[in-house]
Amino acid sequence: MSEFLQWNQRLLQWTDSLGAYLPYVYNETRGKTDPNHTILFGCGDPGFCNNMEGHPANPMLPELLRHQRGYPESAVVIVSGKWHLLAATIYSQHPDYGIAFQACTLYVKSPPIPCLCLPVYEGPDSLIMARAISHLNENDVKWMGINLSEYDFLAHIQGMQCCEFDTACYWDRLKTVYEEAEHQIIDVLWPFLQSHCYYSGKTLLVICTDHGRHLDDVEQGFLDHGHGWLPGHLECAQNCSGCRDIWAIFIGPGILRGITSSNTYAIEDIAPTIRYLMGFDNPFEEGLPIEEIIDEDTSRSSLSRLAQNLLIMEPGRPNPFYSSTTVRYLVPQALPIEVRIYDVQGRQIWTSGLTRQSTGWHNFTWYGEDENCGMAPPGIYYLGFHSEQKYQAQKLTLLR
């Protein structure tokens, strides 16, 4: 946190014209990377203190989005150079969510720099960002978490070892890595988003840290963070004042510009703010949306436009199927809707006809029949919901 206050002038000047800066966000819950990222991804309290302890009990935002809106795995993505982070945070243990609704994972690795005796170097950030942008460019992404991990990695003892415990070298290296991360966000990611026809004008960008660092051992460069488990106990230790200090920046539709908040917030409040602006539900939520940065005049007509005006379709169950499959879908307002089934050549083989349906949840069951009351052959089909100018579809696999 302390070095951020010295090095952040470019980032804060950029933010001032585009969004909101929250300097007083506290992580009172967890001190290690994996549980912190799980909280940022929407779980609330994951219930573990150290890295690589398994999966959280409750679903995260990627799972909720896939479950509620029927998004494919490629639409919700986590990009990182940390394999243990990907292993722990891509899905929960919740029986109604979990691996069936997991996030797409993009693991970026490179050879270690010479001074590190490690098999995998976690970074550099330029490769992580390049992989993220490549996926964004090739897919219709709805939610993405990008872990720029190089600064965290070198801020530990490994960075000091690389500098042969020369403190000046250590801080110079950290500043260079910080400025590179800043460059990747300001000069690479944001211009791409604003120039892309799919993301321009409708993408929320959130920049934040997951933890601070101990205030002890200052002369050696704050070489650790978080306390993990209390010795001899089953609960987590509280974070020290250095470890708890984090910050967040929000930029994009639905966010007020030029805001620097003097209020305090918790790490658990970040994901609910994202969820609120995107307009979907999280019944497991533990934080609260940060109201002071939200522009209510634009938020519900921008990021949440998709949720308000389009059908929300859950995946067919079962799928693949033999005799029948059922799709649950939400009609946001009374609409005339037609259900159509297409084969892989795009030929319509069945239609329900246009009927007006009331607001709320509905079920549609397909028994594998065609328009001639015969049975369709086994294969891949597409179930489409048509309403006015809107269209939602998903792939079904019929077995015989």
Tab-separated table of C-alpha atoms in Angstrom:
chain	number	residue	atom	x	y	z
A	1	MET	CA	0.000	0.000	0.000
A	2	SER	CA	2.764	2.446	0.942
A	3	GLU	CA	4.645	2.102	-2.338
A	4	PHE	CA	1.361	2.318	-4.250
A	5	LEU	CA	0.788	5.771	-2.750
A	6	GLN	CA	4.154	6.844	-4.163
A	7	TRP	CA	3.870	5.232	-7.602
A	8	ASN	CA	0.198	5.564	-8.481
A	9	GLN	CA	-0.087	9.105	-9.814
A	10	ARG	CA	-0.582	8.094	-13.437
A	11	LEU	CA	-3.202	5.483	-12.565
A	12	LEU	CA	-5.162	7.857	-10.330
A	13	GLN	CA	-5.076	10.708	-12.863
A	14	TRP	CA	-6.408	8.304	-15.483
A	15	THR	CA	-9.099	7.063	-13.095
A	16	ASP	CA	-10.219	10.566	-12.141
A	17	SER	CA	-11.551	11.251	-15.639
A	18	LEU	CA	-13.134	7.814	-16.080
A	19	GLY	CA	-14.390	6.409	-12.795
A	20	ALA	CA	-14.125	6.028	-9.020
A	21	TYR	CA	-11.226	5.352	-6.646
A	22	LEU	CA	-11.767	3.651	-3.278
A	23	PRO	CA	-8.568	4.014	-1.209
A	24	TYR	CA	-10.019	2.594	2.017
A	25	VAL	CA	-10.988	-1.001	1.328
A	26	TYR	CA	-10.129	-3.506	4.039
A	27	ASN	CA	-9.523	-7.235	3.945
A	28	GLU	CA	-10.419	-8.345	7.452
A	29	THR	CA	-11.345	-11.869	6.393
A	30	ARG	CA	-8.448	-13.686	4.727
A	31	GLY	CA	-4.776	-12.999	4.142
A	32	LYS	CA	-3.692	-15.379	1.400
A	33	THR	CA	-4.102	-15.201	-2.368
A	34	ASP	CA	-6.459	-18.115	-3.079
A	35	PRO	CA	-9.163	-17.311	-0.494
A	36	ASN	CA	-8.894	-13.604	-1.301
A	37	HIS	CA	-9.476	-14.193	-5.000
A	38	THR	CA	-12.403	-16.442	-4.171
A	39	ILE	CA	-13.954	-13.522	-2.252
A	40	LEU	CA	-13.256	-11.110	-5.116
A	41	PHE	CA	-14.885	-13.591	-7.500
A	42	GLY	CA	-18.056	-13.506	-5.395
A	43	CYS	CA	-18.034	-16.298	-2.816
A	44	GLY	CA	-18.046	-14.153	0.327
A	45	ASP	CA	-16.106	-16.068	2.966
A	46	PRO	CA	-14.631	-19.209	1.355
A	47	GLY	CA	-13.880	-20.767	4.737
A	48	PHE	CA	-10.151	-21.391	4.311
A	49	CYS	CA	-7.066	-19.369	5.124
A	50	ASN	CA	-4.169	-20.697	3.085
A	51	ASN	CA	-3.521	-21.410	-0.572
A	52	MET	CA	-4.404	-24.686	-2.278
A	53	GLU	CA	-6.950	-25.767	0.346
A	54	GLY	CA	-9.627	-26.846	-2.112
A	55	HIS	CA	-12.774	-25.172	-3.382
A	56	PRO	CA	-15.130	-22.763	-1.570
A	57	ALA	CA	-18.491	-23.943	-0.277
A	58	ASN	CA	-20.649	-21.420	-2.143
A	59	PRO	CA	-20.695	-20.448	-5.844
A	60	MET	CA	-18.815	-17.525	-7.352
A	61	LEU	CA	-19.925	-15.045	-10.002
A	62	PRO	CA	-18.826	-17.168	-13.010
A	63	GLU	CA	-20.895	-20.124	-11.770
A	64	LEU	CA	-23.914	-17.929	-11.032
A	65	LEU	CA	-23.733	-16.321	-14.475
A	66	ARG	CA	-23.526	-19.658	-16.260
A	67	HIS	CA	-26.302	-21.147	-14.136
A	68	GLN	CA	-28.712	-18.204	-14.500
A	69	ARG	CA	-28.012	-17.173	-18.082
A	70	GLY	CA	-26.845	-20.353	-19.752
A	71	TYR	CA	-23.487	-18.905	-20.827
A	72	PRO	CA	-20.898	-21.309	-22.261
A	73	GLU	CA	-17.683	-21.903	-20.364
A	74	SER	CA	-15.748	-19.655	-22.762
A	75	ALA	CA	-17.867	-16.651	-21.681
A	76	VAL	CA	-16.636	-16.596	-18.058
A	77	VAL	CA	-12.863	-16.710	-17.765
A	78	ILE	CA	-9.998	-16.552	-15.262
A	79	VAL	CA	-6.521	-15.757	-16.621
A	80	SER	CA	-3.485	-16.238	-14.387
A	81	GLY	CA	0.116	-17.310	-14.120
A	82	LYS	CA	-0.646	-19.102	-10.848
A	83	TRP	CA	-1.751	-22.682	-11.277
A	84	HIS	CA	-2.786	-23.062	-7.636
A	85	LEU	CA	-5.087	-20.056	-8.021
A	86	LEU	CA	-6.805	-21.606	-11.022
A	87	ALA	CA	-7.139	-24.955	-9.282
A	88	ALA	CA	-8.919	-23.464	-6.253
A	89	THR	CA	-11.104	-20.710	-7.682
A	90	ILE	CA	-12.677	-21.971	-10.905
A	91	TYR	CA	-15.636	-23.680	-9.213
A	92	SER	CA	-17.228	-24.287	-5.803
A	93	GLN	CA	-18.317	-27.390	-3.915
A	94	HIS	CA	-21.976	-26.347	-3.960
A	95	PRO	CA	-24.093	-29.276	-5.237
A	96	ASP	CA	-26.244	-27.058	-7.496
A	97	TYR	CA	-23.252	-25.344	-9.133
A	98	GLY	CA	-19.682	-26.622	-9.005
A	99	ILE	CA	-17.721	-28.143	-11.847
A	100	ALA	CA	-20.669	-28.192	-14.281
A	101	PHE	CA	-20.650	-24.371	-14.213
A	102	GLN	CA	-16.920	-23.772	-13.795
A	103	ALA	CA	-15.038	-20.873	-15.346
A	104	CYS	CA	-12.767	-21.274	-18.346
A	105	THR	CA	-9.154	-21.204	-17.149
A	106	LEU	CA	-6.226	-19.779	-19.084
A	107	TYR	CA	-2.887	-20.651	-17.494
A	108	VAL	CA	0.084	-18.574	-18.645
A	109	LYS	CA	3.609	-19.668	-17.794
A	110	SER	CA	7.123	-18.885	-18.933
A	111	PRO	CA	10.658	-20.021	-18.053
A	112	PRO	CA	11.975	-18.619	-14.749
A	113	ILE	CA	14.310	-15.677	-14.724
A	114	PRO	CA	17.886	-16.879	-14.013
A	115	CYS	CA	17.969	-15.895	-10.343
A	116	LEU	CA	14.877	-17.937	-9.448
A	117	CYS	CA	15.272	-21.634	-8.680
A	118	LEU	CA	11.651	-22.401	-9.538
A	119	PRO	CA	10.195	-24.634	-12.283
A	120	VAL	CA	7.592	-22.061	-13.303
A	121	TYR	CA	7.832	-18.292	-13.290
A	122	GLU	CA	4.474	-16.717	-12.444
A	123	GLY	CA	4.258	-14.092	-15.121
A	124	PRO	CA	5.282	-11.903	-16.741
A	125	ASP	CA	2.194	-9.696	-16.777
A	126	SER	CA	2.648	-8.858	-20.451
A	127	LEU	CA	2.075	-12.524	-21.394
A	128	ILE	CA	-0.935	-12.791	-19.092
A	129	MET	CA	-2.534	-9.703	-20.627
A	130	ALA	CA	-1.767	-10.863	-24.175
A	131	ARG	CA	-3.508	-14.176	-23.465
A	132	ALA	CA	-6.503	-12.394	-21.935
A	133	ILE	CA	-6.908	-10.072	-24.924
A	134	SER	CA	-6.561	-12.957	-27.361
A	135	HIS	CA	-9.450	-14.756	-25.662
A	136	LEU	CA	-11.535	-11.575	-25.495
A	137	ASN	CA	-11.001	-11.028	-29.198
A	138	GLU	CA	-11.982	-14.579	-30.163
A	139	ASN	CA	-14.971	-15.074	-27.820
A	140	ASP	CA	-18.015	-13.199	-26.515
A	141	VAL	CA	-16.847	-12.829	-22.935
A	142	LYS	CA	-19.306	-11.765	-20.221
A	143	TRP	CA	-16.991	-11.864	-17.177
A	144	MET	CA	-13.218	-12.166	-16.907
A	145	GLY	CA	-10.812	-12.146	-13.971
A	146	ILE	CA	-7.215	-11.266	-14.887
A	147	ASN	CA	-4.544	-11.965	-12.264
A	148	LEU	CA	-1.492	-9.775	-12.885
A	149	SER	CA	0.722	-11.709	-10.489
A	150	GLU	CA	4.266	-10.576	-11.261
A	151	TYR	CA	4.380	-7.837	-8.619
A	152	ASP	CA	3.083	-10.141	-5.883
A	153	PHE	CA	5.574	-12.807	-6.861
A	154	LEU	CA	8.671	-10.569	-6.783
A	155	ALA	CA	7.556	-8.722	-3.641
A	156	HIS	CA	8.165	-11.902	-1.623
A	157	ILE	CA	11.562	-13.222	-0.599
A	158	GLN	CA	12.260	-14.370	-4.178
A	159	GLY	CA	12.537	-10.764	-5.315
A	160	MET	CA	15.032	-9.954	-2.586
A	161	GLN	CA	17.042	-13.064	-3.444
A	162	CYS	CA	17.198	-11.956	-7.065
A	163	CYS	CA	18.758	-8.700	-5.882
A	164	GLU	CA	21.177	-10.513	-3.540
A	165	PHE	CA	19.447	-8.722	-0.661
A	166	ASP	CA	20.280	-5.287	-2.058
A	167	THR	CA	17.316	-3.190	-0.860
A	168	ALA	CA	17.737	-0.462	-3.502
A	169	CYS	CA	17.765	-3.060	-6.283
A	170	TYR	CA	14.699	-4.702	-4.767
A	171	TRP	CA	12.616	-1.501	-4.727
A	172	ASP	CA	13.748	-0.500	-8.227
A	173	ARG	CA	12.680	-3.895	-9.551
A	174	LEU	CA	9.294	-3.654	-7.843
A	175	LYS	CA	8.671	-0.178	-9.210
A	176	THR	CA	9.471	-1.374	-12.734
A	177	VAL	CA	7.075	-4.307	-12.391
A	178	TYR	CA	4.343	-2.080	-10.930
A	179	GLU	CA	4.675	0.392	-13.807
A	180	GLU	CA	4.460	-2.481	-16.295
A	181	ALA	CA	1.189	-3.682	-14.738
A	182	GLU	CA	-0.114	-0.112	-14.883
A	183	HIS	CA	0.920	0.089	-18.544
A	184	GLN	CA	-0.852	-3.176	-19.376
A	185	ILE	CA	-4.121	-1.836	-17.924
A	186	ILE	CA	-4.043	1.763	-19.165
A	187	ASP	CA	-2.272	1.397	-22.512
A	188	VAL	CA	-3.146	-2.152	-23.591
A	189	LEU	CA	-6.349	-3.532	-22.053
A	190	TRP	CA	-8.538	-0.420	-21.888
A	191	PRO	CA	-7.806	0.815	-25.445
A	192	PHE	CA	-8.585	-2.688	-26.738
A	193	LEU	CA	-11.919	-2.763	-24.893
A	194	GLN	CA	-12.892	0.685	-26.136
A	195	SER	CA	-12.022	-0.098	-29.752
A	196	HIS	CA	-13.783	-3.475	-29.918
A	197	CYS	CA	-17.347	-3.412	-31.233
A	198	TYR	CA	-18.533	-6.022	-28.712
A	199	TYR	CA	-17.040	-4.447	-25.544
A	200	SER	CA	-16.902	-0.721	-26.288
A	201	GLY	CA	-19.142	1.376	-24.075
A	202	LYS	CA	-20.550	-1.572	-22.125
A	203	THR	CA	-17.624	-3.001	-20.168
A	204	LEU	CA	-17.058	-2.489	-16.447
A	205	LEU	CA	-13.372	-2.528	-15.458
A	206	VAL	CA	-12.495	-3.175	-11.815
A	207	ILE	CA	-8.878	-2.889	-10.652
A	208	CYS	CA	-8.045	-4.018	-7.129
A	209	THR	CA	-5.565	-5.773	-4.877
A	210	ASP	CA	-6.337	-8.836	-2.785
A	211	HIS	CA	-4.164	-8.170	0.265
A	212	GLY	CA	-1.511	-5.877	1.702
A	213	ARG	CA	1.682	-6.890	3.485
A	214	HIS	CA	3.016	-7.182	7.005
A	215	LEU	CA	4.320	-3.983	8.548
A	216	ASP	CA	7.174	-5.821	10.256
A	217	ASP	CA	10.570	-6.506	8.691
A	218	VAL	CA	10.424	-3.206	6.823
A	219	GLU	CA	14.151	-3.096	6.144
A	220	GLN	CA	13.913	-6.370	4.247
A	221	GLY	CA	11.030	-5.155	2.097
A	222	PHE	CA	7.756	-6.412	3.616
A	223	LEU	CA	8.511	-9.976	2.600
A	224	ASP	CA	5.310	-11.711	3.691
A	225	HIS	CA	1.556	-11.286	4.038
A	226	GLY	CA	-1.389	-12.873	5.774
A	227	HIS	CA	-1.350	-15.118	8.809
A	228	GLY	CA	-3.224	-18.214	7.681
A	229	TRP	CA	-4.350	-20.590	10.428
A	230	LEU	CA	-3.860	-19.800	14.096
A	231	PRO	CA	-1.511	-22.400	15.626
A	232	GLY	CA	-3.520	-25.064	17.416
A	233	HIS	CA	-6.859	-23.597	16.361
A	234	LEU	CA	-9.426	-24.228	13.638
A	235	GLU	CA	-10.100	-20.592	12.806
A	236	CYS	CA	-8.144	-18.058	10.768
A	237	ALA	CA	-5.946	-15.430	12.364
A	238	GLN	CA	-6.924	-11.802	11.926
A	239	ASN	CA	-4.978	-9.799	9.387
A	240	CYS	CA	-2.569	-7.171	10.625
A	241	SER	CA	-3.158	-3.548	9.634
A	242	GLY	CA	-0.683	-3.844	6.788
A	243	CYS	CA	-2.135	-7.051	5.381
A	244	ARG	CA	-5.695	-5.775	5.498
A	245	ASP	CA	-5.128	-2.554	3.486
A	246	ILE	CA	-6.277	-2.856	-0.123
A	247	TRP	CA	-7.892	-0.502	-2.655
A	248	ALA	CA	-10.202	-0.643	-5.662
A	249	ILE	CA	-10.932	1.311	-8.845
A	250	PHE	CA	-14.204	1.085	-10.830
A	251	ILE	CA	-14.455	2.385	-14.407
A	252	GLY	CA	-17.185	2.019	-17.012
A	253	PRO	CA	-20.949	2.254	-17.561
A	254	GLY	CA	-22.969	2.763	-14.396
A	255	ILE	CA	-20.018	4.258	-12.469
A	256	LEU	CA	-19.835	7.919	-11.450
A	257	ARG	CA	-16.730	9.738	-12.663
A	258	GLY	CA	-14.267	11.748	-10.619
A	259	ILE	CA	-15.087	10.051	-7.311
A	260	THR	CA	-12.428	9.551	-4.617
A	261	SER	CA	-14.208	8.062	-1.644
A	262	SER	CA	-13.388	8.810	1.984
A	263	ASN	CA	-15.585	5.953	3.199
A	264	THR	CA	-14.379	2.518	4.220
A	265	TYR	CA	-15.461	-0.716	2.557
A	266	ALA	CA	-14.728	-4.429	2.836
A	267	ILE	CA	-13.250	-6.746	0.224
A	268	GLU	CA	-16.620	-8.558	0.272
A	269	ASP	CA	-18.291	-5.427	-1.196
A	270	ILE	CA	-16.455	-5.552	-4.540
A	271	ALA	CA	-18.174	-8.593	-6.082
A	272	PRO	CA	-21.701	-7.469	-5.028
A	273	THR	CA	-21.107	-4.159	-6.808
A	274	ILE	CA	-20.188	-6.006	-10.003
A	275	ARG	CA	-23.144	-8.351	-9.604
A	276	TYR	CA	-25.548	-5.457	-9.033
A	277	LEU	CA	-24.382	-3.589	-12.131
A	278	MET	CA	-24.621	-6.721	-14.269
A	279	GLY	CA	-28.158	-7.313	-13.026
A	280	PHE	CA	-28.152	-10.914	-11.810
A	281	ASP	CA	-28.761	-12.569	-8.424
A	282	ASN	CA	-26.455	-13.987	-5.759
A	283	PRO	CA	-28.431	-15.494	-2.860
A	284	PHE	CA	-25.142	-16.331	-1.091
A	285	GLU	CA	-23.836	-12.752	-1.090
A	286	GLU	CA	-22.112	-11.470	2.052
A	287	GLY	CA	-21.128	-7.932	1.058
A	288	LEU	CA	-23.150	-4.965	-0.208
A	289	PRO	CA	-23.052	-2.977	-3.476
A	290	ILE	CA	-21.045	0.242	-3.095
A	291	GLU	CA	-23.863	2.711	-3.688
A	292	GLU	CA	-21.879	5.961	-3.630
A	293	ILE	CA	-20.043	5.145	-6.869
A	294	ILE	CA	-23.082	3.867	-8.807
A	295	ASP	CA	-24.813	6.150	-11.308
A	296	GLU	CA	-28.386	4.905	-11.040
A	297	ASP	CA	-29.457	6.925	-14.097
A	298	THR	CA	-27.250	4.845	-16.379
A	299	SER	CA	-26.423	1.603	-14.564
A	300	ARG	CA	-29.707	-0.176	-15.186
A	301	SER	CA	-29.830	0.885	-18.819
A	302	SER	CA	-26.273	-0.125	-19.663
A	303	LEU	CA	-24.606	-3.169	-18.091
A	304	SER	CA	-27.859	-4.796	-17.013
A	305	ARG	CA	-29.628	-4.218	-20.347
A	306	LEU	CA	-28.995	-7.826	-21.286
A	307	ALA	CA	-30.608	-9.165	-18.132
A	308	GLN	CA	-33.631	-6.868	-18.345
A	309	ASN	CA	-34.510	-7.240	-22.002
A	310	LEU	CA	-33.382	-10.728	-22.968
A	311	LEU	CA	-34.502	-14.157	-21.938
A	312	ILE	CA	-32.411	-15.904	-19.309
A	313	MET	CA	-32.029	-19.574	-20.174
A	314	GLU	CA	-30.656	-22.338	-17.944
A	315	PRO	CA	-28.877	-25.365	-19.468
A	316	GLY	CA	-31.056	-28.263	-20.599
A	317	ARG	CA	-31.268	-31.135	-18.148
A	318	PRO	CA	-30.283	-33.792	-18.865
A	319	ASN	CA	-27.920	-33.023	-21.713
A	320	PRO	CA	-26.946	-35.255	-23.505
A	321	PHE	CA	-30.357	-36.951	-23.295
A	322	TYR	CA	-32.235	-40.009	-24.605
A	323	SER	CA	-35.986	-39.470	-24.300
A	324	SER	CA	-36.416	-35.819	-23.276
A	325	THR	CA	-34.646	-32.731	-21.948
A	326	THR	CA	-36.107	-29.748	-20.088
A	327	VAL	CA	-34.928	-26.132	-20.290
A	328	ARG	CA	-35.944	-23.614	-17.638
A	329	TYR	CA	-36.080	-20.002	-18.844
A	330	LEU	CA	-37.009	-16.589	-17.491
A	331	VAL	CA	-39.248	-14.184	-19.428
A	332	PRO	CA	-38.406	-10.629	-18.190
A	333	GLN	CA	-41.697	-9.179	-19.411
A	334	ALA	CA	-44.782	-10.535	-21.201
A	335	LEU	CA	-43.620	-11.341	-24.735
A	336	PRO	CA	-44.627	-13.375	-27.793
A	337	ILE	CA	-42.077	-16.209	-27.912
A	338	GLU	CA	-41.416	-18.976	-30.419
A	339	VAL	CA	-39.312	-22.039	-29.635
A	340	ARG	CA	-37.450	-23.600	-32.564
A	341	ILE	CA	-35.203	-26.640	-32.926
A	342	TYR	CA	-32.448	-26.631	-35.585
A	343	ASP	CA	-30.095	-29.357	-36.756
A	344	VAL	CA	-26.365	-28.785	-37.276
A	345	GLN	CA	-26.994	-27.614	-40.860
A	346	GLY	CA	-29.228	-24.851	-39.517
A	347	ARG	CA	-32.435	-26.461	-40.814
A	348	GLN	CA	-35.508	-25.974	-38.638
A	349	ILE	CA	-36.948	-29.360	-37.658
A	350	TRP	CA	-39.530	-28.280	-35.052
A	351	THR	CA	-41.323	-25.121	-33.875
A	352	SER	CA	-43.787	-24.336	-31.131
A	353	GLY	CA	-45.382	-21.488	-33.046
A	354	LEU	CA	-45.555	-17.946	-31.688
A	355	THR	CA	-47.334	-17.708	-28.321
A	356	ARG	CA	-47.485	-14.889	-25.773
A	357	GLN	CA	-45.892	-15.862	-22.472
A	358	SER	CA	-46.218	-14.161	-19.100
A	359	THR	CA	-43.418	-12.688	-17.007
A	360	GLY	CA	-41.580	-15.241	-14.877
A	361	TRP	CA	-39.970	-18.658	-15.062
A	362	HIS	CA	-41.195	-21.292	-17.544
A	363	ASN	CA	-40.187	-24.832	-18.515
A	364	PHE	CA	-39.860	-26.200	-22.036
A	365	THR	CA	-39.442	-29.934	-22.666
A	366	TRP	CA	-38.323	-31.385	-25.997
A	367	TYR	CA	-39.016	-35.069	-26.543
A	368	GLY	CA	-36.769	-35.417	-29.577
A	369	GLU	CA	-39.621	-35.172	-32.091
A	370	ASP	CA	-39.665	-33.371	-35.437
A	371	GLU	CA	-42.434	-31.353	-37.124
A	372	ASN	CA	-43.889	-34.507	-38.720
A	373	CYS	CA	-44.394	-36.137	-35.301
A	374	GLY	CA	-41.535	-38.513	-36.057
A	375	MET	CA	-38.419	-38.985	-33.947
A	376	ALA	CA	-35.371	-36.932	-34.858
A	377	PRO	CA	-32.188	-38.960	-35.446
A	378	PRO	CA	-29.436	-38.851	-32.820
A	379	GLY	CA	-27.066	-35.923	-33.133
A	380	ILE	CA	-26.432	-32.311	-32.167
A	381	TYR	CA	-29.305	-29.820	-32.224
A	382	TYR	CA	-29.798	-26.188	-31.297
A	383	LEU	CA	-32.721	-25.009	-29.187
A	384	GLY	CA	-33.603	-21.378	-29.934
A	385	PHE	CA	-35.956	-18.944	-28.205
A	386	HIS	CA	-37.138	-16.196	-30.574
A	387	SER	CA	-38.828	-13.008	-29.361
A	388	GLU	CA	-39.103	-9.799	-31.401
A	389	GLN	CA	-35.498	-8.937	-32.331
A	390	LYS	CA	-33.977	-11.145	-29.633
A	391	TYR	CA	-32.602	-14.675	-29.890
A	392	GLN	CA	-31.140	-17.048	-27.312
A	393	ALA	CA	-29.920	-20.557	-28.115
A	394	GLN	CA	-28.097	-23.526	-26.660
A	395	LYS	CA	-26.688	-26.808	-27.955
A	396	LEU	CA	-28.399	-30.126	-27.169
A	397	THR	CA	-27.142	-33.652	-27.830
A	398	LEU	CA	-29.780	-36.295	-28.587
A	399	LEU	CA	-28.823	-39.933	-28.018
A	400	ARG	CA	-30.754	-43.009	-29.113
